[in-house]
CSV table of C-alpha atoms in Angstrom, one decimal:
chain,number,residue,atom,x,y,z
A,615,MET,CA,-50.1,79.2,-56.2
A,616,THR,CA,-50.8,76.1,-54.3
A,617,SER,CA,-54.0,76.3,-52.2
A,618,VAL,CA,-53.6,76.0,-48.4
A,619,THR,CA,-55.1,72.8,-46.9
A,620,ILE,CA,-56.2,71.9,-43.4
A,621,LYS,CA,-53.1,69.8,-43.3
A,622,ASP,CA,-50.9,72.9,-43.6
A,623,VAL,CA,-52.9,74.6,-40.8
A,624,ALA,CA,-52.4,71.5,-38.5
A,625,ALA,CA,-48.7,71.4,-39.2
A,626,LEU,CA,-48.2,75.1,-38.5
A,627,ALA,CA,-50.3,74.9,-35.3
A,628,GLY,CA,-48.5,71.8,-34.1
A,629,VAL,CA,-51.8,69.8,-33.6
A,630,SER,CA,-53.2,66.7,-35.3
A,631,LEU,CA,-55.4,66.9,-38.4
A,632,ALA,CA,-58.4,65.8,-36.3
A,633,THR,CA,-57.9,68.6,-33.8
A,634,ALA,CA,-57.5,71.2,-36.6
A,635,SER,CA,-60.7,69.9,-38.3
A,636,ARG,CA,-62.7,70.1,-35.0
A,637,VAL,CA,-61.5,73.7,-34.3
A,638,LEU,CA,-62.2,74.9,-37.8
A,639,SER,CA,-65.7,73.3,-37.8
A,640,GLY,CA,-66.5,74.8,-34.4
A,641,HIS,CA,-66.7,71.5,-32.5
A,642,PRO,CA,-66.8,72.1,-28.7
A,643,ALA,CA,-64.5,69.2,-27.8
A,644,THR,CA,-61.3,71.3,-28.2
A,645,SER,CA,-59.1,73.0,-25.7
A,646,THR,CA,-58.7,76.8,-25.5
A,647,GLU,CA,-55.0,76.4,-26.4
A,648,SER,CA,-55.7,74.3,-29.4
A,649,ARG,CA,-58.3,76.8,-30.6
A,650,ALA,CA,-55.9,79.7,-30.3
A,651,ARG,CA,-53.1,77.9,-32.1
A,652,VAL,CA,-55.3,76.7,-34.9
A,653,SER,CA,-57.0,80.0,-35.4
A,654,ALA,CA,-53.7,81.8,-35.4
A,655,ALA,CA,-52.3,79.3,-38.0
A,656,ALA,CA,-55.4,79.6,-40.2
A,657,GLU,CA,-55.1,83.4,-40.1
A,658,GLN,CA,-51.4,83.4,-40.9
A,659,LEU,CA,-51.9,81.1,-43.9
A,660,ASP,CA,-55.1,82.8,-45.0
A,661,PHE,CA,-56.9,79.5,-44.8
A,662,ARG,CA,-60.6,79.6,-45.8
A,663,PRO,CA,-62.6,76.4,-45.1
A,664,ASN,CA,-65.1,75.4,-47.8
A,665,ALA,CA,-68.4,76.1,-46.1
A,666,GLN,CA,-70.3,73.8,-48.4
A,667,ALA,CA,-68.0,70.8,-47.7
A,668,ARG,CA,-68.1,71.6,-44.0
A,669,SER,CA,-71.9,71.6,-44.1
A,670,LEU,CA,-71.9,68.3,-45.9
A,671,ARG,CA,-69.5,66.7,-43.3
A,672,SER,CA,-71.8,67.9,-40.4
A,673,ALA,CA,-74.7,65.8,-41.7
A,674,LYS,CA,-74.6,62.6,-39.7
A,675,THR,CA,-75.3,59.4,-41.6
A,676,ASN,CA,-75.0,56.7,-38.8
A,677,VAL,CA,-72.9,54.7,-41.3
A,678,LEU,CA,-69.3,53.5,-40.7
A,679,GLY,CA,-67.0,52.3,-43.4
A,680,LEU,CA,-64.9,49.2,-43.0
A,681,LEU,CA,-62.1,48.2,-45.4
A,682,VAL,CA,-60.5,44.8,-44.8
A,683,SER,CA,-57.4,43.6,-46.6
A,684,ASP,CA,-58.8,40.3,-47.9
A,685,VAL,CA,-62.3,39.1,-47.3
A,686,ARG,CA,-61.3,35.6,-48.1
A,687,ASN,CA,-58.9,35.6,-45.2
A,688,PRO,CA,-60.8,34.0,-42.2
A,689,PHE,CA,-59.2,36.4,-39.8
A,690,PHE,CA,-60.6,39.4,-41.7
A,691,ALA,CA,-64.0,37.7,-42.1
A,692,ASP,CA,-64.2,37.3,-38.3
A,693,LEU,CA,-63.0,40.9,-37.9
A,694,ALA,CA,-65.7,42.2,-40.1
A,695,HIS,CA,-68.3,40.3,-38.1
A,696,ALA,CA,-66.9,41.7,-34.8
A,697,VAL,CA,-66.9,45.3,-36.1
A,698,GLU,CA,-70.4,44.9,-37.5
A,699,GLN,CA,-71.8,43.6,-34.2
A,700,ALA,CA,-70.1,46.2,-32.1
A,701,ALA,CA,-71.3,49.0,-34.5
A,702,LEU,CA,-74.9,47.7,-34.5
A,703,LYS,CA,-75.0,47.9,-30.6
A,704,THR,CA,-74.3,51.7,-30.9
A,705,GLY,CA,-76.8,52.5,-33.6
A,706,TYR,CA,-74.4,52.4,-36.6
A,707,VAL,CA,-74.4,50.2,-39.7
A,708,ILE,CA,-71.3,49.1,-41.7
A,709,LEU,CA,-70.4,49.5,-45.3
A,710,LEU,CA,-67.8,46.8,-46.1
A,711,GLY,CA,-65.1,47.0,-48.7
A,712,ASN,CA,-62.4,44.4,-49.7
A,713,ALA,CA,-59.0,45.6,-50.8
A,714,ASN,CA,-57.9,42.1,-51.8
A,715,GLU,CA,-54.4,43.0,-50.6
A,716,LEU,CA,-54.2,45.6,-53.5
A,717,GLU,CA,-53.6,49.3,-53.0
A,718,ASP,CA,-55.5,50.3,-56.1
A,719,GLN,CA,-58.6,48.3,-55.0
A,720,GLN,CA,-58.2,49.9,-51.6
A,721,ASN,CA,-58.2,53.4,-53.0
A,722,ARG,CA,-61.4,52.7,-55.1
A,723,PHE,CA,-63.3,51.5,-52.0
A,724,LEU,CA,-62.1,54.4,-49.9
A,725,ASP,CA,-63.0,57.0,-52.5
A,726,THR,CA,-66.5,55.5,-52.6
A,727,LEU,CA,-66.8,55.6,-48.8
A,728,ILE,CA,-65.7,59.3,-48.9
A,729,ASP,CA,-68.4,59.9,-51.6
A,730,GLN,CA,-71.0,58.2,-49.4
A,731,ARG,CA,-70.1,60.6,-46.5
A,732,VAL,CA,-69.8,57.9,-43.9
A,733,ASP,CA,-69.3,59.2,-40.3
A,734,GLY,CA,-66.0,57.4,-40.0
A,735,VAL,CA,-63.8,54.7,-41.5
A,736,ILE,CA,-62.0,51.7,-40.0
A,737,VAL,CA,-59.2,50.6,-42.3
A,738,ALA,CA,-56.7,47.6,-42.4
A,739,PRO,CA,-54.4,49.6,-44.7
A,740,GLN,CA,-52.3,48.7,-47.7
A,741,GLY,CA,-49.2,50.6,-49.0
A,742,ASP,CA,-47.4,53.7,-47.7
A,743,GLY,CA,-50.5,55.9,-47.0
A,744,LYS,CA,-50.5,57.8,-50.2
A,745,GLY,CA,-53.7,58.1,-52.2
A,746,SER,CA,-57.1,57.7,-50.6
A,747,ILE,CA,-55.8,57.1,-47.1
A,748,SER,CA,-54.1,60.5,-47.1
A,749,SER,CA,-57.3,61.9,-48.6
A,750,LEU,CA,-59.3,60.5,-45.6
A,751,VAL,CA,-57.0,62.2,-43.1
A,752,ASN,CA,-56.6,65.5,-45.0
A,753,ARG,CA,-60.4,65.9,-45.2
A,754,GLY,CA,-60.7,65.3,-41.4
A,755,ILE,CA,-62.8,62.2,-41.8
A,756,PRO,CA,-62.6,60.2,-38.5
A,757,THR,CA,-60.3,57.3,-39.2
A,758,VAL,CA,-58.9,54.3,-37.2
A,759,PHE,CA,-56.5,51.7,-38.4
A,760,VAL,CA,-57.1,48.1,-37.4
A,761,ASP,CA,-54.5,45.2,-37.4
A,762,ARG,CA,-52.1,47.3,-39.5
A,763,THR,CA,-50.7,50.8,-39.4
A,764,VAL,CA,-49.0,53.1,-41.9
A,765,ASP,CA,-45.8,54.9,-40.9
A,766,GLY,CA,-46.3,58.7,-40.8
A,767,ILE,CA,-50.1,58.6,-40.7
A,768,ASP,CA,-51.2,59.8,-37.2
A,769,VAL,CA,-54.5,58.1,-36.5
A,770,PRO,CA,-55.6,55.9,-33.5
A,771,SER,CA,-55.1,52.2,-34.1
A,772,VAL,CA,-55.7,48.8,-32.6
A,773,THR,CA,-53.1,46.2,-33.4
A,774,THR,CA,-51.5,43.0,-32.0
A,775,ASP,CA,-48.1,42.8,-30.4
A,776,SER,CA,-46.7,39.8,-32.3
A,777,ARG,CA,-43.6,39.4,-30.3
A,778,PRO,CA,-44.8,37.4,-27.3
A,779,GLY,CA,-46.6,34.8,-29.4
A,780,ILE,CA,-43.8,34.5,-31.9
A,781,SER,CA,-41.2,34.2,-29.1
A,782,GLN,CA,-43.2,31.5,-27.4
A,783,ALA,CA,-43.6,29.6,-30.7
A,784,VAL,CA,-39.9,29.6,-31.5
A,785,ARG,CA,-39.0,28.6,-28.0
A,786,HIS,CA,-41.6,25.8,-28.1
A,787,LEU,CA,-40.1,24.5,-31.4
A,788,ALA,CA,-36.6,24.7,-30.0
A,789,ASP,CA,-37.7,22.7,-26.9
A,790,GLN,CA,-39.0,20.0,-29.4
A,791,GLY,CA,-35.5,19.8,-30.8
A,792,HIS,CA,-35.8,21.9,-33.9
A,793,ARG,CA,-32.8,23.8,-34.9
A,794,ARG,CA,-33.8,24.9,-38.4
A,795,ILE,CA,-37.2,26.7,-38.5
A,796,GLY,CA,-38.6,27.9,-41.8
A,797,TYR,CA,-40.5,31.1,-41.8
A,798,ILE,CA,-43.2,32.1,-44.4
A,799,ALA,CA,-43.1,35.8,-44.0
A,800,GLY,CA,-45.7,38.4,-45.0
A,801,PRO,CA,-44.9,41.3,-47.4
A,802,GLN,CA,-42.5,43.8,-45.9
A,803,SER,CA,-44.6,46.6,-47.4
A,804,ILE,CA,-47.2,45.9,-44.7
A,805,SER,CA,-46.6,46.7,-41.0
A,806,THR,CA,-47.7,43.3,-39.8
A,807,GLY,CA,-45.4,41.6,-42.3
A,808,ARG,CA,-42.4,43.7,-41.1
A,809,GLU,CA,-43.2,43.4,-37.4
A,810,ARG,CA,-43.7,39.7,-37.4
A,811,TYR,CA,-40.5,39.1,-39.4
A,812,ALA,CA,-38.5,41.2,-37.0
A,813,ALA,CA,-40.1,39.4,-34.0
A,814,PHE,CA,-39.2,36.0,-35.7
A,815,LEU,CA,-35.5,37.1,-36.1
A,816,GLY,CA,-35.3,38.3,-32.6
A,817,ALA,CA,-36.8,35.1,-31.3
A,818,LEU,CA,-34.3,33.0,-33.2
A,819,LEU,CA,-31.5,35.0,-31.7
A,820,GLU,CA,-32.8,34.6,-28.2
A,821,ALA,CA,-33.1,30.8,-28.7
A,822,GLY,CA,-29.7,30.5,-30.3
A,823,LEU,CA,-31.2,28.8,-33.5
A,824,ASP,CA,-30.0,28.8,-37.0
A,825,GLN,CA,-30.6,32.2,-38.7
A,826,ASP,CA,-29.9,31.0,-42.3
A,827,PRO,CA,-31.6,33.5,-44.6
A,828,ALA,CA,-32.7,30.7,-47.0
A,829,LEU,CA,-35.1,29.6,-44.2
A,830,THR,CA,-37.2,32.7,-44.8
A,831,VAL,CA,-39.5,32.9,-47.9
A,832,PHE,CA,-41.6,36.0,-48.4
A,833,GLY,CA,-45.2,35.6,-49.3
A,834,ASP,CA,-48.2,37.9,-49.9
A,835,PHE,CA,-50.5,36.8,-47.0
A,836,GLN,CA,-52.4,34.7,-49.5
A,837,LEU,CA,-52.8,30.9,-49.8
A,838,GLU,CA,-50.9,30.3,-53.0
A,839,SER,CA,-47.8,32.0,-51.7
A,840,GLY,CA,-47.9,29.8,-48.6
A,841,ALA,CA,-48.0,26.7,-50.7
A,842,ALA,CA,-45.1,27.9,-53.0
A,843,ALA,CA,-43.0,29.0,-50.0
A,844,THR,CA,-43.5,25.5,-48.3
A,845,GLU,CA,-42.3,23.8,-51.5
A,846,ARG,CA,-39.3,26.1,-51.8
A,847,LEU,CA,-38.3,25.4,-48.1
A,848,LEU,CA,-38.6,21.6,-48.4
A,849,GLN,CA,-36.4,21.7,-51.6
A,850,LEU,CA,-33.5,23.2,-49.6
A,851,LYS,CA,-30.4,21.0,-49.4
A,852,ASP,CA,-30.8,21.2,-45.6
A,853,PRO,CA,-34.6,21.8,-45.2
A,854,PRO,CA,-36.3,23.0,-42.1
A,855,THR,CA,-37.9,20.5,-39.6
A,856,ALA,CA,-40.4,23.1,-38.6
A,857,ILE,CA,-42.3,25.9,-40.3
A,858,LEU,CA,-44.0,29.1,-38.9
A,859,ALA,CA,-46.5,30.8,-41.3
A,860,ALA,CA,-47.1,34.5,-40.6
A,861,ASP,CA,-50.9,34.4,-41.3
A,862,SER,CA,-53.7,32.0,-41.7
A,863,PRO,CA,-54.1,31.8,-45.5
A,864,MET,CA,-50.4,31.1,-46.0
A,865,ALA,CA,-50.7,28.4,-43.2
A,866,VAL,CA,-53.5,26.8,-45.2
A,867,GLY,CA,-51.3,26.9,-48.3
A,868,ALA,CA,-48.6,25.2,-46.3
A,869,VAL,CA,-51.0,22.5,-45.1
A,870,ALA,CA,-52.2,21.8,-48.6
A,871,LYS,CA,-48.6,21.6,-50.0
A,872,LEU,CA,-47.5,19.3,-47.2
A,873,HIS,CA,-50.4,16.9,-47.8
A,874,GLU,CA,-49.7,17.0,-51.6
A,875,LEU,CA,-46.0,16.0,-50.9
A,876,GLY,CA,-47.0,13.4,-48.4
A,877,VAL,CA,-45.1,15.0,-45.7
A,878,ARG,CA,-46.6,14.3,-42.3
A,879,ILE,CA,-47.4,17.4,-40.2
A,880,GLY,CA,-46.0,16.9,-36.8
A,881,PRO,CA,-43.8,13.8,-37.2
A,882,ASP,CA,-42.0,15.0,-40.3
A,883,VAL,CA,-42.4,18.8,-40.2
A,884,ALA,CA,-43.9,20.8,-37.3
A,885,LEU,CA,-46.2,23.6,-38.3
A,886,VAL,CA,-47.4,26.7,-36.5
A,887,ALA,CA,-49.7,29.4,-37.8
A,888,PHE,CA,-50.2,33.0,-36.9
A,889,ASP,CA,-54.0,33.6,-36.2
A,890,ASN,CA,-56.3,31.3,-34.3
A,891,ILE,CA,-59.0,30.4,-36.9
A,892,ASN,CA,-61.7,28.3,-35.3
A,893,TRP,CA,-61.5,25.3,-37.6
A,894,PHE,CA,-57.7,25.0,-37.2
A,895,ALA,CA,-58.4,23.0,-34.1
A,896,LEU,CA,-60.5,20.6,-36.2
A,897,LEU,CA,-57.7,19.6,-38.6
A,898,SER,CA,-55.9,16.3,-38.2
A,899,PRO,CA,-53.5,17.0,-36.7
A,900,ALA,CA,-54.9,20.1,-34.9
A,901,LEU,CA,-52.8,23.2,-35.8
A,902,SER,CA,-50.8,25.0,-33.3
A,903,VAL,CA,-51.4,28.7,-33.5
A,904,ILE,CA,-50.3,32.1,-32.3
A,905,ALA,CA,-53.6,33.5,-31.0
A,906,HIS,CA,-55.0,37.1,-30.5
A,907,SER,CA,-58.5,38.2,-30.0
A,908,VAL,CA,-60.2,39.3,-33.2
A,909,GLU,CA,-63.4,40.0,-31.2
A,910,ASP,CA,-61.5,42.4,-29.0
A,911,MET,CA,-59.8,44.0,-32.0
A,912,GLY,CA,-63.2,44.7,-33.7
A,913,ARG,CA,-64.9,46.0,-30.6
A,914,ILE,CA,-62.0,48.3,-29.7
A,915,ALA,CA,-61.7,49.6,-33.3
A,916,VAL,CA,-65.4,50.7,-33.2
A,917,ASP,CA,-64.9,52.2,-29.7
A,918,LEU,CA,-61.9,54.2,-30.9
A,919,LEU,CA,-63.7,55.5,-34.0
A,920,LEU,CA,-66.7,56.6,-32.0
A,921,LYS,CA,-64.4,58.5,-29.7
A,922,VAL,CA,-62.8,60.3,-32.7
A,923,ILE,CA,-66.2,61.1,-34.1
A,924,ASP,CA,-67.1,62.6,-30.7
A,925,GLY,CA,-64.0,64.9,-30.8
A,926,GLU,CA,-61.7,62.9,-28.6
A,927,GLU,CA,-58.1,61.9,-29.3
A,928,PRO,CA,-57.9,58.3,-28.0
A,929,LEU,CA,-54.7,56.5,-27.6
A,930,SER,CA,-53.9,53.5,-29.8
A,931,VAL,CA,-54.3,50.0,-28.4
A,932,SER,CA,-51.9,47.0,-28.7
A,933,LEU,CA,-53.4,43.6,-27.9
A,934,PRO,CA,-51.4,40.6,-26.6
A,935,SER,CA,-50.6,37.4,-28.5
A,936,GLU,CA,-49.9,33.9,-27.2
A,937,LEU,CA,-49.1,30.4,-28.4
A,938,ILE,CA,-51.6,27.7,-28.3
A,939,ILE,CA,-49.9,24.3,-28.6
A,940,ARG,CA,-51.6,21.5,-30.5
A,941,GLU,CA,-50.6,18.3,-32.3
A,942,SER,CA,-49.1,19.9,-35.4
A,943,SER,CA,-45.9,21.0,-33.5
A,944,LEU,CA,-45.5,17.9,-31.4
A,945,HIS,CA,-44.1,14.4,-31.9
A,946,ARG,CA,-41.1,15.2,-34.1
A,947,HIS,CA,-39.8,12.2,-36.1
A,948,SER,CA,-36.0,11.6,-36.1
A,949,ASP,CA,-35.7,11.1,-39.8
A,950,PRO,CA,-34.9,14.1,-42.1
A,951,VAL,CA,-37.7,15.4,-44.3
A,952,LYS,CA,-38.0,13.9,-47.7
A,953,THR,CA,-39.9,15.8,-50.3
A,954,GLN,CA,-42.0,14.4,-53.2
A,955,ARG,CA,-43.0,11.3,-51.2
A,956,LYS,CA,-46.0,10.7,-53.5
A,957,ASN,CA,-45.5,9.4,-57.0
C-alpha cells in the first residue's frame, strides 16, 4: 500500500502544501479553519508525520539556497548578487548552485540543498517540476520561484511581465521601417521562453508585421545558439532587417556572429536584446535592450521567501519591463542585408 504523504493531506483539505506543513508542525501562523480542515484530512487518511524529520526541519540554519539557471549568464550573476545582498541584510547567508540550463544538474544541486537542511530555497526552475522541485514542495521546504515558474507548482514567485517591453520593441522597430523582424526565441520548455515568444507574436500582430514562421529560430538561452540562430536568419532568401534576441547570452551570440559576417549592427541589421546588462551600453554601437530590474527581483525573492518561512502565504509579484532605445536599433540602411561580407 502506498504511504500517505503531506501532499495527499493538503489535497484532501483543499489547502496549499505550505499550509498543511505548518498545521502539522504546530506552527501558530495558521487559521482556525485551516487547522480544522488539515487535522480532519490527516485523521481521515491516517497520516502520521515523521517526528524525526519534523524535528530536523525545526532546527533553523540561517542559510538560504539559491539555484540559478546559468551562472555564466550576466543576468543570473547579477541576480545572485542581489539575492545575496538582500539575504545578508536579514541575517542569512546563501548557498549558490548552478543548473547550467540542465534539469539533471538542477536536481543534483536541489538534493544537496535539501540534505543541507537550508531554511528555504529560491529557484529559477528548469523542466516540468518533477524530481527535486516536487521533493522540495512535498517536504514543505519554503520555496520561491524567481524569473521563471513551473505550471502546476503552487509556490510564490517573482517574475517579469515581458509583454510591455517586447511590444515597445516591436513597435519601435516598425517605426524604423522594419517589416521583417527575426526572433531568437528561448526554449519552450521554460516559462520565460514561452511567455516571451507569445508576447512577440502578439506584438507582431498588433503592429501588422510579417509573421513568417521562418523568422523565428529557437535557441537554448546560451551564446552558441544565438550565434547559430543569427546565421540561419541571415541565410534566408528574404532575411530580416532587424533581430530581437530573447535573452542576453543569445544577444551576445548574435553580436559575435554579425561581426564575424561583417554585417553592421544598426545600419544593416537592427538588434534588440532582452535584459539590460550594464556593459551592453558600452558596445559600439550601444545595444538597445528590454530592461527589467534584477535588483528588485532579487530583493523581492528574498522578501517572499522570508514571509513563507514565517508562515505567511505571500502573493506572487510581476515586475514591469520597458524598452531602452540605443544606437543598435537606429539608422537603418536602405540596402538589403548581405551575408558573408568578409572573405
